[in-house]
């Protein structure tokens, strides 16, 4: 007879005594200002996370969308161990090894769109964006960029110049890289133009051509437009289906490259391998990171092969294509195929959508539920008319859930994102949604 452990299973109120010591030391020495909850992890498997005090948590945050195939998937652990015992690092930018060649071939083949591709490997989402900025300037000879308000593309100086999600991320860092024009993203819940879809006639896309490229920035000076198919940090905002095709059409008209940032939404998270596939657009450049290595740092910038740098040394790095990271990435892609992870995400994502709609029906203070696949969020508001963000309520729900063993993460102004591993057991997905609902009920005081 097997003993089934309840998930989550809290035995000491977190943070327990051992976790508190780690938190204290961390606060003393680690330079960070983005911690979410005082969770000190001991080990993790699939969607289960054990803290140092023996509590068992259920993970609805996936290390910020990194563990799409779950923590420590045995196939990834094996590939990492085997590769580490052979060769860990050999500067893939200067020498050759099979695991890197195999990986770039595979990424070139699975990246969105049928055109032939080349791949540049790096270590983080921001670096994949930096490479995209450089390949765009290098290949077009143009110097300007367009990005969206609400976008998050990373925090290195180039990527930060495109990022426009929260004021605090940019404050005190000006001047950023010059030449970036930000335009509003399509957000039908809080339309920046105070219009209604579809009677708006898609003004949020057309304004790019009719106003920005007409009066503000000459189109023949714009190298690339950067887009998240679903805005991540900005609040899990899904644009109407015609928005990105219209934006891509305008870019094509002027020879502006489209860069698809799949760092958060990619690798099956949206219920398709790449979120852009929901919109039928082939980007010129695709940026991938996070779940690409299942926890090993690896990122890729995949682009139409004609854009490739023509001068040796025009761009490079030391760790891009690290042997162990490449092995983790190959194993991750194997698991996605073998376990039909993308299909799992589509199916379970639909379960999440239905459940979130019910939650919205029950609570007036849940103003919106949104997302694609298993990239879902709910948005707390003071009331549905004013749509004033209810920050305190959001934070309270997050804290209550943590105490009950459910790991959540915020997004946007007053949203909570729900991004469990795509491989989560259905009973744990349901169980997590039950806890979420209980916590909302408690936080709103049982009121509707
Ligand atoms: C859409 C998107 N792009 C880029 C990044 C930056 O990735 P990294 O933190 O690995 O630099 C992130 C990180 O959250 C992201 O969500």
Short mmCIF file of C-alpha atoms and ligand atoms in Angstrom, two decimals:
data_model
loop_
_atom_site.label_atom_id
_atom_site.label_comp_id
_atom_site.label_asym_id
_atom_site.label_seq_id
_atom_site.Cartn_x
_atom_site.Cartn_y
_atom_site.Cartn_z
CA UNK A 1 0.00 0.00 0.00
CA UNK A 2 1.46 3.39 -0.93
CA UNK A 3 1.21 6.31 1.44
CA UNK A 4 -0.22 9.36 -0.31
CA UNK A 5 1.00 12.68 1.08
CA UNK A 6 -1.43 15.56 0.91
CA UNK A 7 -0.18 18.43 -1.28
CA UNK A 8 0.44 20.99 0.10
CA UNK A 9 1.22 19.87 3.64
CA UNK A 10 2.17 22.59 6.12
CA UNK A 11 3.54 21.29 9.42
CA UNK A 12 5.15 24.51 10.76
CA UNK A 13 3.77 27.94 9.92
CA UNK A 14 6.13 29.32 7.23
CA UNK A 15 8.64 30.77 7.56
CA UNK A 16 9.66 28.17 10.16
CA UNK A 17 12.73 28.54 12.42
CA UNK A 18 15.30 27.28 9.87
CA UNK A 19 13.79 29.33 7.04
CA UNK A 20 13.87 32.47 9.23
CA UNK A 21 17.63 32.08 9.78
CA UNK A 22 18.26 31.77 6.03
CA UNK A 23 16.03 34.75 5.30
CA UNK A 24 17.94 36.83 7.85
CA UNK A 25 21.36 35.95 6.41
CA UNK A 26 20.11 36.50 2.88
CA UNK A 27 18.76 39.94 3.81
CA UNK A 28 22.10 40.83 5.29
CA UNK A 29 24.28 39.89 2.31
CA UNK A 30 22.25 39.49 -0.86
CA UNK A 31 21.62 42.58 -2.92
CA UNK A 32 18.04 42.07 -4.00
CA UNK A 33 14.82 44.02 -3.81
CA UNK A 34 12.43 41.64 -5.55
CA UNK A 35 11.73 38.82 -3.06
CA UNK A 36 8.12 37.59 -3.00
CA UNK A 37 7.64 35.35 0.07
CA UNK A 38 9.97 34.07 2.85
CA UNK A 39 10.18 30.61 1.31
CA UNK A 40 13.52 28.82 1.83
CA UNK A 41 13.63 25.82 -0.47
CA UNK A 42 15.29 22.51 0.38
CA UNK A 43 14.31 20.46 -2.67
CA UNK A 44 11.67 20.29 -5.38
CA UNK A 45 10.15 17.67 -7.65
CA UNK A 46 7.51 18.26 -10.31
CA UNK A 47 5.05 20.73 -8.79
CA UNK A 48 6.08 19.87 -5.21
CA UNK A 49 8.47 22.01 -3.20
CA UNK A 50 9.81 21.18 0.27
CA UNK A 51 11.09 23.96 2.46
CA UNK A 52 13.91 23.67 5.00
CA UNK A 53 11.41 23.18 7.86
CA UNK A 54 9.77 20.16 6.25
CA UNK A 55 6.72 21.95 4.78
CA UNK A 56 5.44 20.71 1.45
CA UNK A 57 4.31 23.49 -0.92
CA UNK A 58 2.45 23.39 -4.21
CA UNK A 59 4.14 25.46 -6.89
CA UNK A 60 1.94 27.77 -8.97
CA UNK A 61 4.89 30.01 -9.93
CA UNK A 62 7.34 27.55 -11.55
CA UNK A 63 10.41 29.61 -10.65
CA UNK A 64 8.85 32.44 -12.72
CA UNK A 65 7.85 30.26 -15.66
CA UNK A 66 11.14 28.38 -15.79
CA UNK A 67 10.03 24.93 -14.66
CA UNK A 68 7.47 24.20 -17.37
CA UNK A 69 8.22 20.47 -17.20
CA UNK A 70 8.35 20.52 -13.40
CA UNK A 71 11.26 20.71 -10.98
CA UNK A 72 14.14 18.27 -11.38
CA UNK A 73 12.60 16.22 -14.18
CA UNK A 74 14.53 12.90 -14.07
CA UNK A 75 15.43 13.14 -17.78
CA UNK A 76 16.95 16.61 -17.30
CA UNK A 77 18.78 15.61 -14.11
CA UNK A 78 20.27 12.59 -15.93
CA UNK A 79 21.33 14.66 -18.96
CA UNK A 80 22.96 17.28 -16.71
CA UNK A 81 24.79 14.67 -14.64
CA UNK A 82 26.06 12.79 -17.68
CA UNK A 83 27.19 15.94 -19.48
CA UNK A 84 28.85 17.35 -16.31
CA UNK A 85 30.91 14.18 -16.02
CA UNK A 86 32.14 14.52 -19.63
CA UNK A 87 32.80 18.22 -20.27
CA UNK A 88 31.14 21.17 -18.54
CA UNK A 89 32.33 24.11 -20.57
CA UNK A 90 34.34 24.65 -23.71
CA UNK A 91 33.44 28.12 -25.06
CA UNK A 92 30.95 27.20 -27.74
CA UNK A 93 31.55 30.53 -29.43
CA UNK A 94 35.14 29.48 -30.21
CA UNK A 95 35.09 25.67 -30.48
CA UNK A 96 32.77 22.87 -31.53
CA UNK A 97 30.85 20.21 -29.62
CA UNK A 98 27.95 18.05 -30.64
CA UNK A 99 25.40 18.93 -27.98
CA UNK A 100 25.51 22.62 -28.99
CA UNK A 101 25.26 21.85 -32.72
CA UNK A 102 22.33 19.50 -32.08
CA UNK A 103 20.55 22.09 -29.97
CA UNK A 104 20.85 24.99 -32.42
CA UNK A 105 19.70 22.73 -35.27
CA UNK A 106 16.66 21.76 -33.24
CA UNK A 107 15.85 25.33 -32.20
CA UNK A 108 16.19 26.55 -35.78
CA UNK A 109 13.70 23.86 -36.80
CA UNK A 110 11.11 24.46 -34.09
CA UNK A 111 11.21 28.28 -33.95
CA UNK A 112 8.02 29.91 -35.26
CA UNK A 113 7.63 30.15 -39.03
CA UNK A 114 8.95 28.16 -41.98
CA UNK A 115 11.92 30.36 -43.02
CA UNK A 116 15.46 29.04 -42.50
CA UNK A 117 16.95 30.20 -39.22
CA UNK A 118 20.22 30.76 -37.35
CA UNK A 119 20.63 30.74 -33.60
CA UNK A 120 22.71 32.78 -31.13
CA UNK A 121 23.00 31.26 -27.64
CA UNK A 122 23.33 33.19 -24.39
CA UNK A 123 22.45 32.86 -20.71
CA UNK A 124 19.35 34.88 -19.86
CA UNK A 125 16.24 36.45 -21.32
CA UNK A 126 17.78 39.92 -21.20
CA UNK A 127 20.84 38.70 -23.11
CA UNK A 128 18.63 37.15 -25.78
CA UNK A 129 17.01 40.58 -26.16
CA UNK A 130 20.39 42.33 -26.31
CA UNK A 131 21.39 40.00 -29.15
CA UNK A 132 18.12 40.77 -30.94
CA UNK A 133 18.75 44.52 -30.59
CA UNK A 134 22.22 44.06 -32.04
CA UNK A 135 21.27 41.77 -34.92
CA UNK A 136 18.47 44.21 -35.83
CA UNK A 137 20.82 47.20 -35.96
CA UNK A 138 23.58 45.25 -37.64
CA UNK A 139 21.44 43.72 -40.37
CA UNK A 140 19.28 46.75 -41.19
CA UNK A 141 21.78 49.55 -40.61
CA UNK A 142 18.92 51.36 -38.81
CA UNK A 143 19.17 52.65 -35.25
CA UNK A 144 15.66 53.07 -33.81
CA UNK A 145 13.40 50.61 -31.99
CA UNK A 146 9.72 50.43 -31.11
CA UNK A 147 8.45 48.68 -27.99
CA UNK A 148 5.20 48.60 -26.02
CA UNK A 149 4.17 50.28 -22.82
CA UNK A 150 3.68 47.50 -20.28
CA UNK A 151 6.44 45.40 -21.87
CA UNK A 152 9.08 43.58 -19.89
CA UNK A 153 12.18 42.56 -21.82
CA UNK A 154 14.79 42.43 -19.04
CA UNK A 155 16.96 44.75 -16.99
CA UNK A 156 20.36 45.06 -18.68
CA UNK A 157 20.73 48.56 -20.12
CA UNK A 158 19.68 47.67 -23.68
CA UNK A 159 16.78 45.44 -22.62
CA UNK A 160 15.78 47.96 -19.93
CA UNK A 161 15.47 50.63 -22.60
CA UNK A 162 12.68 48.51 -24.12
CA UNK A 163 11.15 47.49 -20.77
CA UNK A 164 8.27 49.74 -19.73
CA UNK A 165 6.31 47.75 -17.21
CA UNK A 166 6.83 49.49 -13.86
CA UNK A 167 8.25 52.93 -13.12
CA UNK A 168 10.56 51.54 -10.44
CA UNK A 169 12.39 49.40 -13.01
CA UNK A 170 13.50 52.50 -14.95
CA UNK A 171 13.77 55.15 -12.25
CA UNK A 172 17.30 56.56 -11.69
CA UNK A 173 18.72 54.69 -14.71
CA UNK A 174 18.23 57.39 -17.34
CA UNK A 175 19.55 58.00 -19.88
CA UNK A 176 18.74 54.53 -21.21
CA UNK A 177 19.84 53.48 -24.72
CA UNK A 178 18.54 56.21 -27.02
CA UNK A 179 16.24 55.53 -29.95
CA UNK A 180 13.33 53.65 -28.33
CA UNK A 181 9.76 54.79 -28.96
CA UNK A 182 7.12 53.22 -26.71
CA UNK A 183 3.53 52.88 -27.84
CA UNK A 184 0.51 51.57 -25.90
CA UNK A 185 -0.20 47.81 -26.09
CA UNK A 186 -3.65 46.45 -26.87
CA UNK A 187 -5.42 46.12 -23.54
CA UNK A 188 -9.17 45.66 -23.97
CA UNK A 189 -9.78 45.58 -20.20
CA UNK A 190 -8.25 49.02 -19.70
CA UNK A 191 -8.15 50.40 -23.23
CA UNK A 192 -5.58 53.22 -23.37
CA UNK A 193 -7.84 55.01 -25.87
CA UNK A 194 -11.03 54.38 -23.85
CA UNK A 195 -12.64 52.53 -26.74
CA UNK A 196 -14.48 49.21 -27.04
CA UNK A 197 -13.39 46.19 -29.06
CA UNK A 198 -14.30 45.57 -31.89
CA UNK A 199 -15.97 48.93 -32.63
CA UNK A 200 -12.55 50.55 -32.02
CA UNK A 201 -11.50 49.32 -35.48
CA UNK A 202 -8.19 48.22 -33.94
CA UNK A 203 -6.99 51.78 -33.47
CA UNK A 204 -4.30 50.54 -31.04
CA UNK A 205 -2.53 48.87 -33.99
CA UNK A 206 -3.36 51.39 -36.70
CA UNK A 207 -2.04 54.28 -34.63
CA UNK A 208 1.45 52.89 -35.20
CA UNK A 209 1.22 53.67 -38.91
CA UNK A 210 -1.11 56.65 -38.85
CA UNK A 211 0.51 58.59 -36.00
CA UNK A 212 3.83 57.27 -34.72
CA UNK A 213 5.52 56.31 -37.99
CA UNK A 214 3.92 59.27 -39.71
CA UNK A 215 4.88 62.02 -37.30
CA UNK A 216 7.28 60.81 -34.64
CA UNK A 217 9.81 58.33 -35.97
CA UNK A 218 10.65 57.86 -39.67
CA UNK A 219 9.91 54.20 -40.49
CA UNK A 220 13.06 53.79 -42.59
CA UNK A 221 15.09 54.50 -39.44
CA UNK A 222 13.41 51.81 -37.33
CA UNK A 223 15.39 48.57 -37.05
CA UNK A 224 12.90 46.49 -35.07
CA UNK A 225 9.68 46.35 -33.10
CA UNK A 226 9.73 44.22 -29.94
CA UNK A 227 6.57 42.46 -28.81
CA UNK A 228 5.44 39.97 -26.19
CA UNK A 229 2.56 37.96 -27.68
CA UNK A 230 1.09 37.96 -24.17
CA UNK A 231 2.44 40.72 -21.94
CA UNK A 232 3.91 38.93 -18.93
CA UNK A 233 5.10 41.16 -16.08
CA UNK A 234 2.74 43.80 -17.48
CA UNK A 235 -0.25 41.75 -16.30
CA UNK A 236 -0.76 38.69 -18.55
CA UNK A 237 -2.50 40.83 -21.11
CA UNK A 238 -3.71 38.96 -24.20
CA UNK A 239 -4.27 41.26 -27.18
CA UNK A 240 -7.27 40.80 -29.49
CA UNK A 241 -6.46 38.26 -32.23
CA UNK A 242 -6.04 40.84 -35.02
CA UNK A 243 -3.64 43.11 -33.11
CA UNK A 244 -0.29 41.40 -33.71
CA UNK A 245 -1.05 40.49 -37.36
CA UNK A 246 -1.88 44.17 -38.00
CA UNK A 247 1.29 45.33 -36.22
CA UNK A 248 3.35 42.79 -38.21
CA UNK A 249 1.73 43.96 -41.47
CA UNK A 250 2.70 47.57 -40.75
CA UNK A 251 6.27 46.51 -39.89
CA UNK A 252 6.56 44.49 -43.10
CA UNK A 253 5.39 47.47 -45.13
CA UNK A 254 8.38 49.49 -43.89
CA UNK A 255 11.01 46.75 -43.58
CA UNK A 256 10.91 46.93 -39.77
CA UNK A 257 11.94 43.61 -38.18
CA UNK A 258 9.53 42.02 -35.69
CA UNK A 259 11.09 40.56 -32.56
CA UNK A 260 8.93 38.05 -30.68
CA UNK A 261 9.82 37.84 -26.99
CA UNK A 262 8.84 34.29 -25.96
CA UNK A 263 10.96 34.33 -22.83
CA UNK A 264 7.95 33.94 -20.50
CA UNK A 265 5.15 32.82 -22.81
CA UNK A 266 7.11 30.28 -24.86
CA UNK A 267 8.00 26.59 -24.47
CA UNK A 268 4.38 25.42 -24.38
CA UNK A 269 3.20 27.73 -21.58
CA UNK A 270 0.39 29.28 -23.68
CA UNK A 271 -0.97 25.94 -24.90
CA UNK A 272 1.06 26.20 -28.10
CA UNK A 273 4.83 25.81 -28.32
CA UNK A 274 5.20 29.56 -29.03
CA UNK A 275 2.56 32.06 -27.97
CA UNK A 276 2.89 33.91 -31.29
CA UNK A 277 1.36 30.83 -32.97
CA UNK A 278 -2.01 31.87 -31.52
CA UNK A 279 -1.84 34.91 -33.79
CA UNK A 280 -0.49 33.44 -37.04
CA UNK A 281 2.48 35.81 -37.27
CA UNK A 282 5.98 34.76 -38.33
CA UNK A 283 8.46 37.00 -36.53
CA UNK A 284 11.89 37.81 -37.96
CA UNK A 285 13.54 37.18 -34.60
CA UNK A 286 12.42 35.04 -31.65
CA UNK A 287 13.87 35.30 -28.14
CA UNK A 288 13.72 32.25 -25.86
CA UNK A 289 14.99 31.66 -22.32
CA UNK A 290 13.50 30.63 -18.95
CA UNK A 291 12.02 27.12 -19.55
CA UNK A 292 14.49 26.41 -22.35
CA UNK A 293 16.96 24.95 -19.84
CA UNK A 294 14.57 23.79 -17.07
CA UNK A 295 16.64 25.70 -14.53
CA UNK A 296 20.05 25.70 -16.27
CA UNK A 297 20.78 29.23 -17.54
CA UNK A 298 20.41 29.24 -21.31
CA UNK A 299 18.76 31.55 -23.81
CA UNK A 300 18.50 31.72 -27.58
CA UNK A 301 17.96 34.41 -30.18
CA UNK A 302 16.66 32.70 -33.31
CA UNK A 303 16.45 34.72 -36.50
CA UNK A 304 15.97 34.50 -40.23
CA UNK A 305 19.35 33.29 -41.53
CA UNK A 306 19.71 36.20 -43.95
CA UNK A 307 20.05 38.58 -41.00
CA UNK A 308 23.17 36.85 -39.66
CA UNK A 309 26.23 38.92 -38.73
CA UNK A 310 28.71 38.94 -41.57
CA UNK A 311 31.84 40.11 -39.68
CA UNK A 312 33.61 37.72 -37.29
CA UNK A 313 33.53 39.02 -33.71
CA UNK A 314 30.51 41.29 -34.25
CA UNK A 315 28.82 39.62 -31.26
CA UNK A 316 29.89 36.92 -28.82
CA UNK A 317 30.04 35.80 -25.17
CA UNK A 318 31.77 33.22 -22.96
CA UNK A 319 29.02 31.03 -21.54
CA UNK A 320 26.48 31.02 -24.36
CA UNK A 321 25.99 27.40 -25.41
CA UNK A 322 27.54 26.03 -22.23
CA UNK A 323 27.71 22.22 -22.57
CA UNK A 324 25.65 21.38 -19.47
CA UNK A 325 23.00 24.00 -20.26
CA UNK A 326 22.73 22.66 -23.83
CA UNK A 327 22.30 19.11 -22.52
CA UNK A 328 19.54 20.30 -20.15
CA UNK A 329 17.86 22.06 -23.03
CA UNK A 330 17.99 19.01 -25.33
CA UNK A 331 16.50 16.85 -22.54
CA UNK A 332 13.79 19.47 -21.93
CA UNK A 333 12.79 19.44 -25.61
CA UNK A 334 12.72 15.61 -25.55
CA UNK A 335 10.37 15.66 -22.55
CA UNK A 336 8.11 18.26 -24.18
CA UNK A 337 7.77 15.97 -27.21
CA UNK A 338 7.52 12.61 -25.43
CA UNK A 339 5.10 13.70 -22.73
CA UNK A 340 3.03 15.85 -25.11
CA UNK A 341 3.52 18.76 -22.74
CA UNK A 342 2.09 21.38 -25.09
CA UNK A 343 -1.14 19.40 -25.42
CA UNK A 344 -1.22 18.98 -21.64
CA UNK A 345 -0.95 22.77 -21.28
CA UNK A 346 -3.82 23.35 -23.70
CA UNK A 347 -6.07 20.88 -21.88
CA UNK A 348 -5.25 21.91 -18.31
CA UNK A 349 -5.24 25.56 -19.34
CA UNK A 350 -8.88 25.17 -20.33
CA UNK A 351 -9.62 23.67 -16.89
CA UNK A 352 -7.96 26.71 -15.32
CA UNK A 353 -9.91 29.12 -17.49
CA UNK A 354 -13.26 27.59 -16.53
CA UNK A 355 -12.40 27.58 -12.85
CA UNK A 356 -11.20 31.19 -12.95
CA UNK A 357 -14.40 32.29 -14.68
CA UNK A 358 -16.34 30.71 -11.79
CA UNK A 359 -14.14 32.53 -9.28
CA UNK A 360 -14.79 35.80 -11.11
CA UNK A 361 -18.54 35.16 -10.96
CA UNK A 362 -18.31 34.65 -7.21
CA UNK A 363 -16.20 37.67 -6.25
CA UNK A 364 -16.97 41.24 -7.31
CA UNK A 365 -13.40 42.21 -6.49
CA UNK A 366 -12.00 39.91 -9.14
CA UNK A 367 -12.28 42.34 -12.03
CA UNK A 368 -10.79 40.24 -14.78
CA UNK A 369 -9.43 36.78 -15.47
CA UNK A 370 -7.20 36.42 -18.47
CA UNK A 371 -4.43 34.48 -20.18
CA UNK A 372 -3.80 31.63 -22.59
CA UNK A 373 -3.11 27.97 -21.85
CA UNK A 374 -1.47 27.65 -18.43
CA UNK A 375 -0.44 31.27 -18.37
CA UNK A 376 -3.37 32.67 -16.42
CA UNK A 377 -3.96 35.61 -14.12
CA UNK A 378 -6.68 37.18 -12.08
CA UNK A 379 -6.89 40.89 -11.45
CA UNK A 380 -8.15 42.42 -8.20
CA UNK A 381 -10.07 45.69 -8.29
CA UNK A 382 -11.75 47.86 -5.67
CA UNK A 383 -14.93 47.64 -7.74
CA UNK A 384 -15.78 46.65 -11.28
CA UNK A 385 -16.86 50.12 -12.39
CA UNK A 386 -13.80 52.11 -11.37
CA UNK A 387 -11.43 49.15 -11.95
CA UNK A 388 -9.13 50.76 -9.36
CA UNK A 389 -6.33 48.25 -8.71
CA UNK A 390 -6.75 46.54 -5.30
CA UNK A 391 -3.05 46.12 -4.37
CA UNK A 392 -3.62 45.34 -0.71
CA UNK A 393 -6.16 42.65 -1.46
CA UNK A 394 -3.83 41.06 -4.01
CA UNK A 395 -0.98 41.00 -1.50
CA UNK A 396 -3.24 39.60 1.22
CA UNK A 397 -4.37 36.74 -1.03
CA UNK A 398 -0.73 35.98 -1.87
CA UNK A 399 0.25 35.91 1.83
CA UNK A 400 -2.71 33.74 2.86
CA UNK A 401 -1.96 31.30 0.05
CA UNK A 402 1.68 31.09 1.13
CA UNK A 403 0.69 30.24 4.70
CA UNK A 404 -1.49 27.45 3.28
CA UNK A 405 1.35 26.16 1.12
CA UNK A 406 0.45 27.55 -2.31
CA UNK A 407 3.22 29.49 -4.08
CA UNK A 408 1.88 32.40 -6.15
CA UNK A 409 3.41 35.43 -7.88
CA UNK A 410 2.00 38.85 -8.65
CA UNK A 411 1.94 40.56 -12.04
CA UNK A 412 0.81 43.90 -13.39
CA UNK A 413 -0.65 46.39 -10.90
CA UNK A 414 -2.91 44.09 -8.88
CA UNK A 415 -2.81 40.71 -10.60
CA UNK A 416 -1.83 37.24 -9.45
CA UNK A 417 -0.36 34.97 -12.06
CA UNK A 418 -1.06 31.27 -12.05
CA UNK A 419 1.72 29.42 -13.80
CA UNK A 420 2.09 25.90 -12.39
CA UNK A 421 4.34 23.40 -14.15
CA UNK A 422 2.58 22.25 -17.31
CA UNK A 423 3.04 18.67 -16.14
CA UNK A 424 1.17 19.20 -12.83
CA UNK A 425 -1.17 16.38 -11.76
CA UNK A 426 -4.78 17.37 -12.38
CA UNK A 427 -5.77 16.76 -8.75
CA UNK A 428 -3.03 19.16 -7.62
CA UNK A 429 -4.13 21.75 -10.16
CA UNK A 430 -7.67 21.49 -8.77
CA UNK A 431 -6.38 21.50 -5.20
CA UNK A 432 -4.38 24.67 -5.85
CA UNK A 433 -7.41 26.40 -7.34
CA UNK A 434 -9.44 25.38 -4.25
CA UNK A 435 -6.84 27.01 -1.99
CA UNK A 436 -6.80 30.12 -4.16
CA UNK A 437 -10.58 30.42 -3.94
CA UNK A 438 -10.56 29.88 -0.15
CA UNK A 439 -7.91 32.58 0.26
CA UNK A 440 -9.83 35.09 -1.85
CA UNK A 441 -12.98 34.35 0.20
CA UNK A 442 -11.04 34.92 3.43
CA UNK A 443 -9.38 38.09 2.16
CA UNK A 444 -12.62 39.70 1.03
CA UNK A 445 -14.21 38.67 4.35
CA UNK A 446 -16.72 36.31 2.80
CA UNK A 447 -18.31 39.27 0.98
CA UNK A 448 -19.23 38.97 -2.64
C1 LIG B 1 9.02 38.46 -21.50
C2 LIG B 1 10.35 38.54 -20.81
N1 LIG B 1 11.43 38.93 -21.51
C3 LIG B 1 12.65 39.02 -20.96
C4 LIG B 1 12.82 38.72 -19.62
C5 LIG B 1 14.19 38.84 -19.00
O1 LIG B 1 14.66 37.57 -18.69
P1 LIG B 1 15.86 37.39 -17.64
O2 LIG B 1 15.31 37.74 -16.29
O3 LIG B 1 16.24 35.96 -17.78
O4 LIG B 1 16.94 38.32 -18.06
C6 LIG B 1 11.73 38.31 -18.85
C7 LIG B 1 11.87 37.99 -17.42
O5 LIG B 1 10.96 37.85 -16.68
C8 LIG B 1 10.46 38.22 -19.45
O6 LIG B 1 9.37 37.84 -18.77
#
